[in-house]
Coordinates of C-alpha atoms and ligand atoms in Angstrom, one line a residue:
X1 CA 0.0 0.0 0.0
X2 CA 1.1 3.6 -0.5
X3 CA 0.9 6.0 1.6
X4 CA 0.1 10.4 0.9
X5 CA 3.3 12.0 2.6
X6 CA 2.0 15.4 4.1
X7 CA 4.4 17.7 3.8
X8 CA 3.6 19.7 7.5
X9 CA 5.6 18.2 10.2
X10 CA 2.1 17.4 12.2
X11 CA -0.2 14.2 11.5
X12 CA -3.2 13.9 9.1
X13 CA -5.3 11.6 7.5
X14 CA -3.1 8.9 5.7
X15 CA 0.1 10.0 7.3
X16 CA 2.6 7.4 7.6
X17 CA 4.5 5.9 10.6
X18 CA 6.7 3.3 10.5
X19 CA 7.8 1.8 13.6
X20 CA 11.4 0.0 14.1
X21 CA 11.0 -2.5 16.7
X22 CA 8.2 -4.6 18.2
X23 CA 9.5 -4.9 21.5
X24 CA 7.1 -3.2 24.1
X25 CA 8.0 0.3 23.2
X26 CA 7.1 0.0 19.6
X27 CA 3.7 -1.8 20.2
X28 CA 2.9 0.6 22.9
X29 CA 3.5 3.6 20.5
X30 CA 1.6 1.9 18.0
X31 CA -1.4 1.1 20.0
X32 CA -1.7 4.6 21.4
X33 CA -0.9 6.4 18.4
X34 CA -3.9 4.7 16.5
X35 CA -6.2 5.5 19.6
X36 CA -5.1 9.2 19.9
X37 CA -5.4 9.5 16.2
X38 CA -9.4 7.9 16.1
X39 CA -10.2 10.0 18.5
X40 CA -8.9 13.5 17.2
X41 CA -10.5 11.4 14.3
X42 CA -7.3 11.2 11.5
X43 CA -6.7 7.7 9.6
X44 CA -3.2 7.2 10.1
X45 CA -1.1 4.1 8.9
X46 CA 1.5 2.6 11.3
X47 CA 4.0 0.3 9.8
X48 CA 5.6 -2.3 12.5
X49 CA 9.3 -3.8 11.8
X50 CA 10.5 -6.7 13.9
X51 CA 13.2 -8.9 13.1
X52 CA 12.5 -11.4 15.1
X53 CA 9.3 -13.5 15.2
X54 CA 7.9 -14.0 18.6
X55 CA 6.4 -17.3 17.8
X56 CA 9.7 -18.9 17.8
X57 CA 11.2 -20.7 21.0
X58 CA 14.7 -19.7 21.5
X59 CA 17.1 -17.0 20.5
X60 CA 15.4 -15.9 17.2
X61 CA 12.2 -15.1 19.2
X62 CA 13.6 -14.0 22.7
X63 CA 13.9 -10.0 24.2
X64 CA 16.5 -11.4 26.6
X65 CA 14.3 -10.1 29.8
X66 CA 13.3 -11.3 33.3
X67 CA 9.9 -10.9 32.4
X68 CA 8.7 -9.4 35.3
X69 CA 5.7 -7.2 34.5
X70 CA 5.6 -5.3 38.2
X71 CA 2.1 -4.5 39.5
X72 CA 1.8 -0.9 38.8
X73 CA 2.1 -1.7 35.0
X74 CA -0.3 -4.6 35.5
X75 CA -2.8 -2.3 37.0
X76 CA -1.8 1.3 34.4
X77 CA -2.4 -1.3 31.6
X78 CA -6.0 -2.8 32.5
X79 CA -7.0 1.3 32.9
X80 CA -5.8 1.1 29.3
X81 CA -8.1 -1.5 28.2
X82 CA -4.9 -4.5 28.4
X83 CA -5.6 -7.0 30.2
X84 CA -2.8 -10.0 29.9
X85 CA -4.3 -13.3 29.4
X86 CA -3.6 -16.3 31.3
X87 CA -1.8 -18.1 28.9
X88 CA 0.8 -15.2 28.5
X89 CA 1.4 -15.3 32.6
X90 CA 3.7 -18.1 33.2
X91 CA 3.2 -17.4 36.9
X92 CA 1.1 -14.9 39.3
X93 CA 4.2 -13.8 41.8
X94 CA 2.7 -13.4 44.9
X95 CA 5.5 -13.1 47.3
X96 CA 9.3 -12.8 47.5
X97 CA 11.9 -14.7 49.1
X98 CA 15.1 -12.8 50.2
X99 CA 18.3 -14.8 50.2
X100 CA 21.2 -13.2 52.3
X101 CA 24.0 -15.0 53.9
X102 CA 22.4 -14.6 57.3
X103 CA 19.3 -15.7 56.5
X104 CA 16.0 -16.1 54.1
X105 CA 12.7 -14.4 54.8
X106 CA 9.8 -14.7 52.5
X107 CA 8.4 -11.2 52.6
X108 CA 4.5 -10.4 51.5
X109 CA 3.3 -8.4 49.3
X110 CA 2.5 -5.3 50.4
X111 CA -0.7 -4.5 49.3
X112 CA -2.6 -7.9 48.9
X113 CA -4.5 -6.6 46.2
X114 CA -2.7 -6.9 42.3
X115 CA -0.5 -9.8 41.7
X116 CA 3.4 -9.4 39.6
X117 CA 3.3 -11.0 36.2
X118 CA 6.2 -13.4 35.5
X119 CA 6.1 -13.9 31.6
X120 CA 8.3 -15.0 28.5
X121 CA 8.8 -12.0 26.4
X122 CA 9.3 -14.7 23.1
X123 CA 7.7 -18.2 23.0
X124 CA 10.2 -19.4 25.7
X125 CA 13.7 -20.5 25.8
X126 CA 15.5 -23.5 23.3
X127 CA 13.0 -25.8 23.4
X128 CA 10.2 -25.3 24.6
X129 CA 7.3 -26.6 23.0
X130 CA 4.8 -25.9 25.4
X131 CA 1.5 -25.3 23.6
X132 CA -0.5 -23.3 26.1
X133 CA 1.8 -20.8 26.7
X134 CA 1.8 -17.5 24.6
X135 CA 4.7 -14.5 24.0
X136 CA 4.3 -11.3 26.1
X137 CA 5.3 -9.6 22.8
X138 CA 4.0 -11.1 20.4
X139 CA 0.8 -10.7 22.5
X140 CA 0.8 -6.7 22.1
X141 CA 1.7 -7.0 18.5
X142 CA -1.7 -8.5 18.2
X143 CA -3.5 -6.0 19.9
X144 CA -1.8 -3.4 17.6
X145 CA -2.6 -5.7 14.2
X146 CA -6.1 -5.7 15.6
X147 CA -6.2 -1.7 16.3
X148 CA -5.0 -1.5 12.5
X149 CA -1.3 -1.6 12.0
X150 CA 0.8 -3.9 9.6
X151 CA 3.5 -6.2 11.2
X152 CA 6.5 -6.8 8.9
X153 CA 8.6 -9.7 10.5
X154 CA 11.6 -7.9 8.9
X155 CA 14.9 -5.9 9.7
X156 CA 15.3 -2.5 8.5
X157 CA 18.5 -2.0 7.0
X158 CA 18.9 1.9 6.2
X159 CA 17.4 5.3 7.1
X160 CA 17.7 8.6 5.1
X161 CA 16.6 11.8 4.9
X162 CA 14.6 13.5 2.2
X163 CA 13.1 16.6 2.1
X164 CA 9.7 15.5 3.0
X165 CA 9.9 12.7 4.7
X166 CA 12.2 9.3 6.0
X167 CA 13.2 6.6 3.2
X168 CA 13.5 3.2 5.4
X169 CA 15.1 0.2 3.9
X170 CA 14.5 -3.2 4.6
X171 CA 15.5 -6.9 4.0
X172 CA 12.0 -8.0 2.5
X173 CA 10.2 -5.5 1.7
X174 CA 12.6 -3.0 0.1
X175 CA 12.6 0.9 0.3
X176 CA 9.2 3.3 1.6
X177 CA 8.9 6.8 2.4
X178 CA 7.4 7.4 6.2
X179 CA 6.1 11.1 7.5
X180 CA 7.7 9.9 11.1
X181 CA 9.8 7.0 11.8
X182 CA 10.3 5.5 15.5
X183 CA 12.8 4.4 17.1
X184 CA 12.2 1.4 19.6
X185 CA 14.8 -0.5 18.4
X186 CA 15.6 -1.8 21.8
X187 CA 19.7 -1.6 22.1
X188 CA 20.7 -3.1 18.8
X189 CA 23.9 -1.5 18.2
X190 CA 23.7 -1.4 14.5
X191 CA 20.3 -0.8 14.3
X192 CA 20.7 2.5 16.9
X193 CA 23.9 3.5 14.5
X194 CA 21.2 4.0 11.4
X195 CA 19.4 6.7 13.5
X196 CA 22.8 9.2 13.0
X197 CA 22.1 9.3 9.8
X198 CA 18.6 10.7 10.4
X199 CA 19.1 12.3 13.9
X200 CA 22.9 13.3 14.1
X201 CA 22.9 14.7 17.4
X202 CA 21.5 11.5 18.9
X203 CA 23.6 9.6 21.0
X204 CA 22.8 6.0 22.2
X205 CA 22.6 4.6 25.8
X206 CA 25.1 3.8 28.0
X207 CA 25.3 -0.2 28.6
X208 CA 26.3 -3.1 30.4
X209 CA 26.8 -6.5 30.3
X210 CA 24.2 -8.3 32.3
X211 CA 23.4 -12.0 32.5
X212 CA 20.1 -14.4 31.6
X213 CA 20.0 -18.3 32.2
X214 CA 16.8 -20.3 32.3
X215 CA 16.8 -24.0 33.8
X216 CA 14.6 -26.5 33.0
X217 CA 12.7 -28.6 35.5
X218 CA 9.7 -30.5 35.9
X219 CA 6.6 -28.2 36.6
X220 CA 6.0 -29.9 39.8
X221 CA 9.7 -29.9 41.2
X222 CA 9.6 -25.6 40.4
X223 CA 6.3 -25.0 42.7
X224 CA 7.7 -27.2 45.0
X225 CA 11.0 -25.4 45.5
X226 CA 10.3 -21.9 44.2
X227 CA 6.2 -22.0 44.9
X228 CA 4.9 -18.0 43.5
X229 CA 8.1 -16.3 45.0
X230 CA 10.7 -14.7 43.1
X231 CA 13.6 -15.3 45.0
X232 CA 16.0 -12.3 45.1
X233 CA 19.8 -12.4 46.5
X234 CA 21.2 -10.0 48.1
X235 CA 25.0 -11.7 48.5
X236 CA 28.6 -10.5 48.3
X237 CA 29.4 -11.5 45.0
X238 CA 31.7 -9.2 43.1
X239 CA 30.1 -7.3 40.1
X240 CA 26.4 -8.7 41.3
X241 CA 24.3 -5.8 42.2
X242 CA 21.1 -8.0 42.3
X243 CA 20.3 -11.7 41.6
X244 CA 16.8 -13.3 41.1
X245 CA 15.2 -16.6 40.1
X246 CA 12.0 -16.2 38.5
X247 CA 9.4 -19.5 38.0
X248 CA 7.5 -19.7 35.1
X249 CA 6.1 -23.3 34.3
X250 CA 8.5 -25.5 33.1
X251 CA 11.6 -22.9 33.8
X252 CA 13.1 -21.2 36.4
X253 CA 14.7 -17.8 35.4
X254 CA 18.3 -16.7 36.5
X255 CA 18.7 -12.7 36.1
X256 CA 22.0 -11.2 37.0
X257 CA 22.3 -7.8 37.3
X258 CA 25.4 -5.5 38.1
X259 CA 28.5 -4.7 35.9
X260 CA 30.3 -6.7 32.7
X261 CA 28.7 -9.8 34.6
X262 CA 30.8 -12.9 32.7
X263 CA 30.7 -16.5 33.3
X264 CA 33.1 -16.8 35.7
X265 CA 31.1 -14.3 38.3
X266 CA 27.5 -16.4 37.1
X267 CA 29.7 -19.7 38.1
X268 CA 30.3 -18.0 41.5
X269 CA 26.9 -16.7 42.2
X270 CA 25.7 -20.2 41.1
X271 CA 28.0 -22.2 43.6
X272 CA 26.9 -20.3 46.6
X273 CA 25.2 -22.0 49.3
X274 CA 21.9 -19.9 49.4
X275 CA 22.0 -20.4 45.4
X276 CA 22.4 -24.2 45.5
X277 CA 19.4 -24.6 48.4
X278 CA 17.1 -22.9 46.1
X279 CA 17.2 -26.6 44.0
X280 CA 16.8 -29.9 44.4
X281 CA 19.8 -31.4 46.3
X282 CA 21.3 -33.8 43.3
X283 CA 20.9 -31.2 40.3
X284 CA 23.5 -30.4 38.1
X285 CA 22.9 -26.9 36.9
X286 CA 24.9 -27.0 34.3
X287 CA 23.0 -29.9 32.6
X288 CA 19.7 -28.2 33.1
X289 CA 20.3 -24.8 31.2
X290 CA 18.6 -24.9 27.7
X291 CA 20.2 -21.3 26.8
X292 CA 21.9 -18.3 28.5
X293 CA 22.9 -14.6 27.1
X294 CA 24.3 -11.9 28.1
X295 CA 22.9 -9.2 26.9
X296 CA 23.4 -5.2 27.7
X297 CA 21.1 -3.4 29.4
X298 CA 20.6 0.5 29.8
X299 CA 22.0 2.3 32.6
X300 CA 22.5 6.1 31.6
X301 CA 20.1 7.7 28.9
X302 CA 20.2 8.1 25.7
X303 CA 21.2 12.3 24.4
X304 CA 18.6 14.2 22.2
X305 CA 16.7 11.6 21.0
X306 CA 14.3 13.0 18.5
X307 CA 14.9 15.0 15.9
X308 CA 12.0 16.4 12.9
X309 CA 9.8 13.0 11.5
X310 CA 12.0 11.3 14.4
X311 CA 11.5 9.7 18.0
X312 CA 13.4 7.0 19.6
X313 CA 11.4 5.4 22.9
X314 CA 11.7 2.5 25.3
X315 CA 15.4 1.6 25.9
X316 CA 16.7 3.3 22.8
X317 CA 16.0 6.6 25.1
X318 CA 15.4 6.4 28.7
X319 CA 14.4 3.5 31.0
X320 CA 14.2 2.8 34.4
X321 CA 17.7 2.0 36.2
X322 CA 17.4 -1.8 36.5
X323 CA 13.8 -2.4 36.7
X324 CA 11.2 -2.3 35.0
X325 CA 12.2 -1.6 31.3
X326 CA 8.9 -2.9 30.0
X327 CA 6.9 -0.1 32.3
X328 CA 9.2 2.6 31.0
X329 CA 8.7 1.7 27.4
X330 CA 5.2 2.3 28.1
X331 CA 6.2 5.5 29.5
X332 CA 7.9 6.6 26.8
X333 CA 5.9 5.1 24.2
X334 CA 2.6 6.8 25.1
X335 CA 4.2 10.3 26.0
X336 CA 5.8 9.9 22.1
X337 CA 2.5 9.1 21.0
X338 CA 0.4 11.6 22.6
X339 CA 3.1 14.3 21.4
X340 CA 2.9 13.1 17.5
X341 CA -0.7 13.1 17.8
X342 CA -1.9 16.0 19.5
X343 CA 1.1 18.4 19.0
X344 CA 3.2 18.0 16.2
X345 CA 6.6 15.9 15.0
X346 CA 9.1 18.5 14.6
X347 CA 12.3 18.4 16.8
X348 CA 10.8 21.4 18.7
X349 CA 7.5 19.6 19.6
X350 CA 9.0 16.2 20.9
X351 CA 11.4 18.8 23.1
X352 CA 8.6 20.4 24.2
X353 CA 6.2 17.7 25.4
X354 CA 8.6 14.2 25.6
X355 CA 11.8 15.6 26.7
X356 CA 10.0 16.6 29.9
X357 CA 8.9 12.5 30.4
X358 CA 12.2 11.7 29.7
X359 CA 13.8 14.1 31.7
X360 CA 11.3 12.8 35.0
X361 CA 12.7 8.8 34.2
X362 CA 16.3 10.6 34.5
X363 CA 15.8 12.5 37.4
X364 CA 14.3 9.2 39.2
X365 CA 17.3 7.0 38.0
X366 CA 19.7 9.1 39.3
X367 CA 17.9 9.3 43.0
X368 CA 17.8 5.2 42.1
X369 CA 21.8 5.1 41.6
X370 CA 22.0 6.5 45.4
X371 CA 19.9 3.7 46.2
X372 CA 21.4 0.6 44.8
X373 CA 24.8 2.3 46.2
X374 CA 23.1 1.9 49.7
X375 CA 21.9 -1.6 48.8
X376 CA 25.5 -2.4 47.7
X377 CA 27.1 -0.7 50.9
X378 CA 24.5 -3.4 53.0
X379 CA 25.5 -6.4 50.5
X380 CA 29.0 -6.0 51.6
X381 CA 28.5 -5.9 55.0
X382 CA 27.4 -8.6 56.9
X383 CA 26.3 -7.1 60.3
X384 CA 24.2 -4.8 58.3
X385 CA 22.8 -7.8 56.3
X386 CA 22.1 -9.2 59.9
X387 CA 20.0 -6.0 61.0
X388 CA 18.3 -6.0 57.7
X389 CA 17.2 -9.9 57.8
X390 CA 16.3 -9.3 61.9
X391 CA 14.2 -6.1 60.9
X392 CA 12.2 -7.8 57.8
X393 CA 11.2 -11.0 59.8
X394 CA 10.3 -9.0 62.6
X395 CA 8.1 -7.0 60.2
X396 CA 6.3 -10.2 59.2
X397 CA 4.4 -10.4 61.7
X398 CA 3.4 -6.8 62.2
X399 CA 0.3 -4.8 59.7
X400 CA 1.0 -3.7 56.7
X401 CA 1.6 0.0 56.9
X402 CA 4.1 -0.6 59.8
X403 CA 6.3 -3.3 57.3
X404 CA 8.6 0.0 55.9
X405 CA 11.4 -1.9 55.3
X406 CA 10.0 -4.8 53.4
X407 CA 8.1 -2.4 51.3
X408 CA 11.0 -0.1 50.3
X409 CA 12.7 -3.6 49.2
X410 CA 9.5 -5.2 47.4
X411 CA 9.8 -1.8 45.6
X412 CA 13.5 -1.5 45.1
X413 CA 13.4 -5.0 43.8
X414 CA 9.8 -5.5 41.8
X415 CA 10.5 -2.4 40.3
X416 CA 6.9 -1.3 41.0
X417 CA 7.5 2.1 42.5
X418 CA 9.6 5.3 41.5
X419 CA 12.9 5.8 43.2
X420 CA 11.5 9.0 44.4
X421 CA 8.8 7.1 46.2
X422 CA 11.2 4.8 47.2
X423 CA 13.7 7.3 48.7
X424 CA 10.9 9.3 50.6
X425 CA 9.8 6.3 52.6
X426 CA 13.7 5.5 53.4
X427 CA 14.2 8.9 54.8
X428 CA 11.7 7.9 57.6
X429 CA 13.7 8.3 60.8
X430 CA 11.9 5.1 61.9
X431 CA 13.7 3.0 59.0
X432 CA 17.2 4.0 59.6
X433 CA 17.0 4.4 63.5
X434 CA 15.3 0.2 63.4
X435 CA 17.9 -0.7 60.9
X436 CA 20.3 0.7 63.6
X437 CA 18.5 -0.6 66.3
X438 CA 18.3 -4.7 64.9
X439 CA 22.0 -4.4 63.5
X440 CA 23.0 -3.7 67.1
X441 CA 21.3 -6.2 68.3
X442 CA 21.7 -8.8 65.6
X443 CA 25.4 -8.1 66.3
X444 CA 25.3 -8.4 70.3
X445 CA 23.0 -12.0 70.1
Ligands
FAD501 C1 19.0 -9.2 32.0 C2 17.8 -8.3 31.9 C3 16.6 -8.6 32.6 C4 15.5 -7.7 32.5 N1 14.4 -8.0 33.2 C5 13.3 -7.2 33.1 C6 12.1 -7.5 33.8 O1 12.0 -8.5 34.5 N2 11.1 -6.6 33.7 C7 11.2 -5.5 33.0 O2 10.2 -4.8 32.9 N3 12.3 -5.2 32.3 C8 13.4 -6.0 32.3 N4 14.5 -5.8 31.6 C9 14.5 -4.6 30.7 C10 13.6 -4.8 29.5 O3 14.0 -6.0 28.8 C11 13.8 -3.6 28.5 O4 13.7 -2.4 29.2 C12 12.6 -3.6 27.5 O5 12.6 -4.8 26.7 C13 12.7 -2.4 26.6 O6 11.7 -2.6 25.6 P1 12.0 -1.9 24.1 O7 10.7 -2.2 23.3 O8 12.5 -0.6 24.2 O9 13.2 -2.8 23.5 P2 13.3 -4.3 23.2 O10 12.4 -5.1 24.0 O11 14.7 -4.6 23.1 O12 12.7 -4.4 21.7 C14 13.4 -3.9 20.6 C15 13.0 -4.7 19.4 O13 13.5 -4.1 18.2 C16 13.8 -5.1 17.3 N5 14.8 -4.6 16.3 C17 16.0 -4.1 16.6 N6 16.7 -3.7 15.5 C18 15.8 -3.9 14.5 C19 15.8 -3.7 13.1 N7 16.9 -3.2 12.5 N8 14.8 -4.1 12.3 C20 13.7 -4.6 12.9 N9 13.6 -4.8 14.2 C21 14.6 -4.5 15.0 C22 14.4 -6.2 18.2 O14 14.3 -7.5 17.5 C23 13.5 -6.1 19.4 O15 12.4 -7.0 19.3 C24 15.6 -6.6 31.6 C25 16.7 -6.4 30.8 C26 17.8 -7.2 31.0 C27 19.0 -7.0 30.1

């Protein structure tokens, strides 16, 4: 189909938008975009390139993610008319079980009222072949190809500029003309290096190396030993900032995050004590691991990324420090939609009305980079891993509102709340003088 380029830099009926990447970003884009536009009532046409085809099990279907969906998204998306099906939930995580060297508590969830989502982001790992299971993102794409948009399992190759409008090239489908091209490309370096062309003063993310393993059990054996907990570590492993292990079905999910994580730091994390008791007591690891990566994840944002007819969203711009990439691309997603819509797509009006979202996400990470250096401060020391175990067990058993601790880690870990939040609850003189308080005594008994 062709598409009318307009030559304005605002959207009108039958403009063109072709999105790169059908990660969460560019469906989320897509799906608002055509609900902005119907109700300001323009026909627009949204093109979707993904390389990768998210019925596949294994590498050439897989977003390399935790898939954790944290509660707030859960409950922003079902205000938004998307509700995840139960096929696409692998498991509902209910509670989660902290693993330090002086102990393991399994610590509620806060409010009893909205359940985590642990989901595969592709089919599932090398593999699987489980038939009543369905892809996180393959599930949006859906929802977009039902709102209107065409999906084109295909890599774009080149970007240029023209006077009135973006020429994209790709593998299949060879070379259209767009009114606005997006960027949710994820963190494909080559992929983010066709944007200069287009948007010179852009400059990608800052990464690093993280680490994904799944291992495969029987069903039975994972709800035995992992039940709906996530279980998070908070040990003194060099490089590891934070460790979970996700169920899901068949699998268990390893996430490492930290810095330039190799095999040699997984091998350690995975010969730890509080690792090992996690499994069954005869399990080779090794022999269970069906695929691993390690792929890069963002941990500074991306610099002026937009430029006239272009946006880049999700991690290709900003995202939350560690958690909760998937909420951020629907973040950044809608605030680039609402923009294109209702204002304009020149370089001025995404400065105008995105930056501002971007620049919030920023802000928050960098209040979040003070609080995983107070997290790593307590991973290193042990008497203050003592106070901190002593403090969340006591909590347990007292009400909700009075369980500060364990809710500034359910947050710092699910990724469910803004650092801000996060940081105005710690600043409660009654969390630092108890932390205090049970490291003293932790450390007398
Ligand atoms: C180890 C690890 C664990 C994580 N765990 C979680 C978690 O539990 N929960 C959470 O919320 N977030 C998690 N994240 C972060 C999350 O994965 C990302 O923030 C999120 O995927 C960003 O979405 P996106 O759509 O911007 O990019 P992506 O999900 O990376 O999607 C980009 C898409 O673009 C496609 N693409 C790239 N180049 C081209 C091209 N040239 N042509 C066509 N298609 C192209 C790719 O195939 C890909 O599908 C984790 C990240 C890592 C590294």
């Amino acid at each position: 189909m062709e598409y009318n380029i307009s030559n304005g830099l605002e959207l009108d009926d039958n403009s063109s938008i072709a999105v790169i990447g059908g990660g969460p970003a560019g469906s989320f884009f897509t799906y608002f975009a055509l609900d902005f536009a119907q109700r300001v009532g323009i026909d627009i046409n949204i093109d979707i390139y993904e390389a990768k085809d998210f019925t596949c099990a294994g590498p050439s279907g897989c977003n390399h993610c935790g898939g954790i969906v944290s509660e707030s998204l859960i409950q922003m998306l079902s205000t938004e008319g998307i509700v995840l099906p139960a096929n696409v939930i692998q498991k509902g995580i209910e509670t989660y079980t902290l693993h330090l060297e002086s102990g393991t508590t399994v610590i509620e969830m806060p409010l009893h009222e909205q359940r985590i989502a642990a989901v595969y982001r592709g089919f599932g790992p090398k593999g699987a072949h489980e038939d009543d299971q369905e892809s996180f993102d393959n599930y949006l794409l859906q929802l977009c190809e039902q709102k209107g948009a065409q999906l084109f399992i295909d890599k774009v190759t080149n970007l240029s500029r023209t006077a009135d409008g973006i020429f994209l090239k790709s593998l299949k489908h060879g070379e259209k003309q767009y009114d606005l091209v997006v960027g949710a490309a994820g963190l494909n370096p080559k992929t983010l290096k066709l944007f200069k062309g287009i948007c010179p003063s852009y400059l990608s993310p800052e990464t690093t190396k993280t680490h994904i393993c799944e291992f495969y059990l029987d069903p039975e054996v994972v709800n035995e030993y992992f039940g709906n907990s996530m279980h998070v570590f908070l040990l003194d492993v060099p490089n590891i900032k934070f460790g979970a292990l996700i169920p899901k079905g068949h699998y268990v999910t390893l996430v490492l995050l930290g810095s330039n994580i190799n095999r040699d730091i997984v091998k350690s994390f995975l010969d730890t004590k509080e690792v090992r008791q996690c499994f069954p007591p005869d399990i080779d690891l090794e022999k269970i691991i069906p695929c691993f990566c390690f792929p890069t994840i963002n941990i500074k944002a991306a610099k002026s990324a937009y430029s006239d007819r272009v946006i880049m969203i999700g991690d290709s711009s900003s995202s939350k420090l560690y958690k909760n990439g998937i909420g951020s691309a629907y973040i950044t997603a809608k605030a680039a939609a609402k923009t294109a819509v209702f204002e304009g797509i020149s370089e001025k009006d995404f400065k105008k009305s995105y930056q501002k979202v971007c620049n919030e996400l920023n802000l928050d990470n960098n209040i979040g980079k003070g609080i995983f250096a107070l997290t790593t401060i307590i991973q290193k020391s042990p008497l203050l891993k003592k106070g901190l175990h002593r403090m969340v067990v006591k909590e347990q058993s007292q009400d909700s509102e009075k369980r500060r601790m364990s809710s500034i880690l359910w947050d710092t870990f699910t990724g469910s709340a803004p650092y801000t939040d996060i940081l105005k609850r710690g600043l409660n003189p009654l969390v630092g003088s108890k932390l205090i308080l049970n490291t003293i005594k932790g450390t007398i008994k």
